[in-house]
Short mmCIF file of C-alpha atoms in Angstrom, two decimals:
data_model
loop_
_atom_site.label_atom_id
_atom_site.label_comp_id
_atom_site.label_asym_id
_atom_site.label_seq_id
_atom_site.Cartn_x
_atom_site.Cartn_y
_atom_site.Cartn_z
CA MET A 1 4.11 -23.01 -19.51
CA GLN A 2 3.05 -19.94 -17.51
CA ASN A 3 4.30 -19.36 -13.98
CA SER A 4 1.39 -19.25 -11.53
CA TYR A 5 1.10 -18.64 -7.81
CA LYS A 6 -1.66 -20.15 -5.69
CA GLY A 7 -3.11 -17.93 -3.01
CA GLY A 8 -2.84 -19.08 0.57
CA ASN A 9 0.05 -21.46 -0.16
CA ALA A 10 2.76 -19.29 1.36
CA GLY A 11 4.47 -20.51 4.52
CA PRO A 12 4.73 -18.50 7.74
CA ILE A 13 5.16 -14.86 6.75
CA THR A 14 8.34 -14.41 8.84
CA GLU A 15 10.05 -17.27 6.99
CA GLU A 16 8.90 -15.86 3.67
CA VAL A 17 10.30 -12.42 4.54
CA VAL A 18 13.66 -13.93 5.52
CA LYS A 19 13.88 -15.82 2.21
CA LEU A 20 13.06 -12.70 0.23
CA GLN A 21 15.58 -10.65 2.20
CA LYS A 22 18.32 -13.18 1.40
CA ARG A 23 17.37 -13.15 -2.29
CA ARG A 24 17.44 -9.35 -2.28
CA VAL A 25 20.98 -9.29 -0.89
CA LYS A 26 22.13 -11.88 -3.43
CA MET A 27 20.50 -9.90 -6.25
CA ILE A 28 22.15 -6.64 -5.13
CA LEU A 29 25.58 -8.29 -4.92
CA THR A 30 25.14 -9.78 -8.39
CA ASN A 31 24.22 -6.35 -9.75
CA LEU A 32 27.27 -4.89 -8.03
CA VAL A 33 29.54 -7.44 -9.74
CA TYR A 34 28.01 -6.53 -13.10
CA PHE A 35 28.50 -2.77 -12.65
CA ILE A 36 32.07 -3.19 -11.34
CA ALA A 37 32.91 -5.27 -14.41
CA LEU A 38 31.45 -2.56 -16.65
CA LEU A 39 33.46 0.10 -14.83
CA ILE A 40 36.72 -1.82 -15.19
CA ILE A 41 36.13 -2.31 -18.92
CA ALA A 42 35.30 1.39 -19.32
CA LEU A 43 38.50 2.43 -17.49
CA ILE A 44 40.63 0.10 -19.60
CA MET A 45 39.13 1.49 -22.81
CA PHE A 46 39.61 5.08 -21.63
CA PHE A 47 43.16 4.91 -20.25
CA MET A 48 44.68 2.13 -22.36
CA ASN A 49 45.00 1.47 -26.03
CA ALA A 50 42.84 -1.63 -25.88
CA GLY A 51 42.99 -3.88 -28.89
CA GLN A 52 40.40 -6.27 -30.21
CA TRP A 53 40.87 -8.45 -27.13
CA ILE A 54 38.64 -6.02 -25.20
CA TYR A 55 35.61 -7.44 -27.04
CA LEU A 56 36.04 -10.73 -25.18
CA PRO A 57 35.39 -9.30 -21.67
CA ILE A 58 32.63 -7.11 -23.10
CA ALA A 59 30.92 -10.19 -24.51
CA ALA A 60 31.41 -12.04 -21.21
CA VAL A 61 29.80 -9.18 -19.27
CA LEU A 62 26.86 -9.06 -21.69
CA VAL A 63 26.33 -12.81 -21.35
CA PHE A 64 26.46 -12.46 -17.56
CA TYR A 65 23.82 -9.71 -17.67
CA ILE A 66 21.49 -11.55 -20.07
CA PHE A 67 21.63 -14.99 -18.47
CA VAL A 68 22.39 -14.25 -14.80
CA ASP A 69 21.87 -10.69 -13.63
CA ARG A 70 18.68 -9.73 -15.46
CA PRO A 71 16.79 -13.03 -14.83
CA MET A 72 17.72 -12.82 -11.13
CA LEU A 73 16.37 -9.26 -10.91
CA LYS A 74 13.15 -10.03 -12.80
CA GLY A 75 12.59 -13.23 -10.81
CA PHE A 76 12.97 -11.40 -7.51
CA GLU A 77 10.60 -8.62 -8.57
CA GLN A 78 7.99 -11.13 -9.77
CA ASP A 79 8.15 -13.27 -6.64
CA LEU A 80 8.04 -10.22 -4.34
CA ARG A 81 5.00 -8.88 -6.21
CA ALA A 82 3.34 -12.30 -5.98
CA ALA A 83 3.97 -12.41 -2.22
CA ILE A 84 2.48 -8.93 -1.77
CA LEU A 85 -0.58 -9.84 -3.86
CA ASN A 86 -0.98 -13.10 -1.95
CA HIS A 87 -0.97 -11.48 1.49
CA GLY A 88 -2.67 -8.22 0.44
CA VAL A 89 -5.18 -8.89 -2.37
CA MET A 90 -5.70 -12.65 -2.62
CA LYS A 91 -6.33 -12.96 1.13
CA ARG A 92 -9.84 -11.67 0.37
CA LEU A 93 -10.51 -14.74 -1.79
CA ASP A 94 -11.25 -18.30 -0.66
CA GLU A 95 -9.54 -19.80 -3.69
CA SER A 96 -7.13 -17.86 -5.87
CA LEU A 97 -4.48 -18.17 -8.56
CA TYR A 98 -2.12 -15.47 -9.82
CA THR A 99 -0.77 -15.85 -13.37
CA PRO A 100 1.51 -12.93 -14.36
CA LYS A 101 1.34 -13.75 -18.08
CA GLY A 102 -2.39 -14.51 -18.06
CA GLY A 103 -5.14 -12.03 -18.86
CA ILE A 104 -8.88 -11.47 -19.10
CA LYS A 105 -11.03 -11.67 -22.23
CA PRO A 106 -11.46 -8.47 -24.30
CA GLY A 107 -15.17 -9.29 -24.52
CA TYR A 108 -15.57 -8.23 -20.89
CA ILE A 109 -14.68 -4.67 -21.95
CA THR A 110 -16.86 -4.51 -25.06
CA ASP A 111 -19.85 -6.23 -23.42
CA ALA A 112 -19.82 -3.78 -20.50
CA GLY A 113 -19.85 -0.85 -22.94
CA PHE A 114 -18.40 1.72 -20.54
CA VAL A 115 -15.67 2.87 -22.96
CA ASN A 116 -15.58 3.23 -26.74
CA VAL A 117 -13.17 0.46 -27.77
CA ILE A 118 -11.75 1.05 -31.25
CA THR A 119 -10.68 -2.54 -31.90
CA GLU A 120 -10.00 -5.71 -29.91
CA GLN A 121 -6.86 -6.33 -31.99
CA GLY A 122 -4.86 -3.89 -29.88
CA PHE A 123 -6.07 -5.40 -26.60
CA LEU A 124 -3.42 -6.57 -24.13
CA SER A 125 -3.97 -8.08 -20.69
CA ARG A 126 -1.58 -9.45 -18.06
CA GLU A 127 -1.25 -10.04 -14.31
CA LEU A 128 -4.36 -12.21 -13.99
CA ILE A 129 -5.81 -13.07 -10.58
CA GLU A 130 -8.66 -15.59 -10.49
CA GLY A 131 -10.58 -16.71 -7.44
CA LYS A 132 -13.79 -16.93 -5.46
CA SER A 133 -15.26 -15.15 -2.47
CA GLY A 134 -18.20 -17.21 -1.31
CA ASP A 135 -20.42 -17.55 -4.40
CA ILE A 136 -18.73 -14.63 -6.20
CA HIS A 137 -16.35 -15.53 -9.02
CA VAL A 138 -13.57 -12.95 -9.43
CA GLU A 139 -11.18 -12.14 -12.27
CA ILE A 140 -8.74 -9.23 -12.03
CA ALA A 141 -6.10 -8.20 -14.55
CA ASP A 142 -4.26 -5.25 -16.03
CA VAL A 143 -5.54 -4.16 -19.44
CA THR A 144 -4.37 -1.87 -22.23
CA PHE A 145 -6.43 -1.16 -25.34
CA PRO A 146 -7.20 1.64 -27.83
CA ILE A 147 -10.28 3.81 -27.25
CA ARG A 148 -11.98 6.78 -28.87
CA GLU A 149 -12.31 9.57 -26.32
CA ASN A 150 -13.33 13.22 -26.89
CA GLY A 151 -12.82 12.81 -30.61
CA LEU A 152 -9.27 11.47 -30.21
CA ASN A 153 -7.68 8.04 -30.40
CA LYS A 154 -6.10 7.18 -27.05
CA MET A 155 -4.77 4.18 -25.12
CA PHE A 156 -6.60 3.09 -21.99
CA SER A 157 -4.38 1.46 -19.36
CA GLY A 158 -5.48 0.25 -15.98
CA CYS A 159 -6.95 -2.61 -13.99
CA MET A 160 -10.22 -4.46 -14.61
CA MET A 161 -12.27 -6.47 -12.15
CA HIS A 162 -14.88 -8.87 -13.50
CA LEU A 163 -17.19 -10.25 -10.80
CA THR A 164 -19.87 -12.85 -11.48
CA VAL A 165 -22.58 -13.77 -8.98
CA PRO A 166 -24.46 -16.86 -10.27
CA GLY A 167 -28.21 -16.50 -9.93
CA ALA A 168 -28.07 -12.83 -8.92
CA ASN A 169 -30.23 -10.13 -10.49
CA MET A 170 -28.33 -6.95 -9.68
CA GLU A 171 -29.91 -3.66 -10.73
CA LEU A 172 -28.45 -1.81 -13.71
CA LEU A 173 -25.80 0.70 -12.72
CA ASP A 174 -23.38 2.58 -14.97
CA VAL A 175 -20.59 4.93 -13.97
CA LYS A 176 -18.23 6.68 -16.38
CA ALA A 177 -15.12 8.68 -15.50
CA GLY A 178 -16.04 8.59 -11.81
CA ASP A 179 -19.32 10.51 -12.17
CA VAL A 180 -21.65 9.38 -9.35
CA SER A 181 -24.04 12.34 -9.47
CA HIS A 182 -26.90 10.14 -10.75
CA ILE A 183 -26.65 7.70 -7.80
CA ALA A 184 -28.88 8.44 -4.83
CA PRO A 185 -27.06 9.24 -1.57
CA GLY A 186 -26.57 6.20 0.61
CA ARG A 187 -24.52 3.03 1.01
CA GLU A 188 -24.32 2.24 -2.72
CA ARG A 189 -23.10 5.71 -3.64
CA ASN A 190 -20.54 5.61 -0.84
CA LEU A 191 -19.18 2.28 -2.09
CA VAL A 192 -18.95 3.48 -5.70
CA THR A 193 -17.27 6.71 -4.59
CA LYS A 194 -14.75 4.71 -2.57
CA LEU A 195 -13.93 2.57 -5.61
CA GLY A 196 -12.62 5.58 -7.50
CA GLU A 197 -11.15 7.63 -4.68
CA PHE A 198 -7.46 6.88 -5.38
CA ILE A 199 -7.46 8.59 -8.79
CA PRO A 200 -10.29 11.09 -9.45
CA GLY A 201 -12.15 10.26 -12.65
CA SER A 202 -10.56 6.82 -12.94
CA LEU A 203 -13.67 4.70 -12.31
CA TYR A 204 -15.74 3.03 -15.05
CA LEU A 205 -18.42 0.62 -13.84
CA HIS A 206 -21.20 -1.50 -15.30
CA ARG A 207 -23.44 -3.71 -13.14
CA GLU A 208 -26.33 -5.73 -14.46
CA GLY A 209 -27.84 -9.13 -13.68
CA GLU A 210 -25.12 -11.53 -12.56
CA LYS A 211 -22.15 -9.36 -13.52
CA LEU A 212 -20.25 -6.43 -12.08
CA ASP A 213 -17.46 -5.00 -14.27
CA ILE A 214 -15.09 -2.34 -12.99
CA LEU A 215 -12.34 -0.47 -14.84
CA LEU A 216 -9.84 1.58 -12.85
CA ARG A 217 -7.74 3.81 -15.06
CA GLY A 218 -4.17 4.17 -13.85
CA ARG A 219 -4.44 1.43 -11.21
CA PHE A 220 -2.46 -1.77 -11.76
CA VAL A 221 -2.04 -5.29 -10.43
CA GLY A 222 1.46 -5.27 -11.94
CA PHE A 223 2.58 -2.37 -9.79
CA GLN A 224 6.21 -1.26 -9.83
CA ILE A 225 8.62 -3.01 -7.48
CA ASN A 226 11.67 -1.24 -6.05
CA PRO A 227 14.22 -4.10 -5.85
CA LEU A 228 16.52 -1.98 -3.68
CA GLY A 229 13.85 -1.36 -1.04
CA GLU A 230 14.05 -3.39 2.16
CA VAL A 231 11.57 -6.22 2.66
CA HIS A 232 9.63 -6.36 5.94
CA GLU A 233 6.44 -8.06 7.07
CA SER A 234 4.65 -4.75 6.52
CA THR A 235 5.81 -4.90 2.89
CA LEU A 236 3.92 -8.14 2.30
CA THR A 237 0.81 -7.26 4.28
CA SER A 238 0.20 -3.92 2.54
CA ASP A 239 -2.84 -4.03 0.23
CA PRO A 240 -2.02 -2.64 -3.24
CA LEU A 241 -5.63 -3.04 -4.44
CA PRO A 242 -8.10 -2.30 -1.62
CA GLU A 243 -10.75 -1.64 -4.28
CA LEU A 244 -11.38 -5.39 -4.42
CA GLY A 245 -12.90 -5.38 -0.94
CA THR A 246 -15.23 -2.55 -1.95
CA ALA A 247 -16.17 -4.32 -5.19
CA LEU A 248 -17.09 -7.49 -3.30
CA LYS A 249 -19.40 -5.48 -1.02
CA LEU A 250 -21.01 -3.82 -4.03
CA ALA A 251 -21.64 -7.27 -5.52
CA GLY A 252 -23.35 -8.36 -2.32
CA GLY A 253 -20.43 -10.23 -0.80
CA ARG A 254 -18.72 -9.87 2.54
#
């Protein structure tokens, strides 16, 4: 069963920060115990003629790392990322669910046609966020898949946003590699330009009818977490994907 996090279900942010701070300290102390144990074993092996008995503490340390230390670290990183997404990204949605091991359908990529996908067999997607903003249905996830670009086989990695507006009839709009030169100056061009401003040339967009599909190369929902960094309220309220707000406006939302 996949772990999922519902948006808007977090308690008061101060209490949440305190809980995460305590978990961070516990995780750091557990890591410290692991590294001290490794150091002691290394010193014994270097300065003493250790016999076969040394394999017993080595095995114990490995078991500790596999079943205690590593799961604690990964769990903290996942829960901290979920808290940041909840307060930063999912706050824009009325209903939302974050499933780290979930993903979007590869057909969204091929149907949009903004990149030359070699095969769907190499398609991977994780870090799924699903939700609604008014009448707009939203799916966001990280994607990795093989493409053919400039005569070469490459891997495309980034974030995709799939927005559906039931009953809408949005005008056709295509953008590849951030090129907005064909869009008339005005609000729409400003919004599209803003979508790709974090990484020049990263934006791929297809809008038509009820659907708006956006690919952002090099941008990720599963962003890196520094487990040693301190946790403050500002940590949780930072928005790691402000492009969602711009995408909602482009789809006619608030």
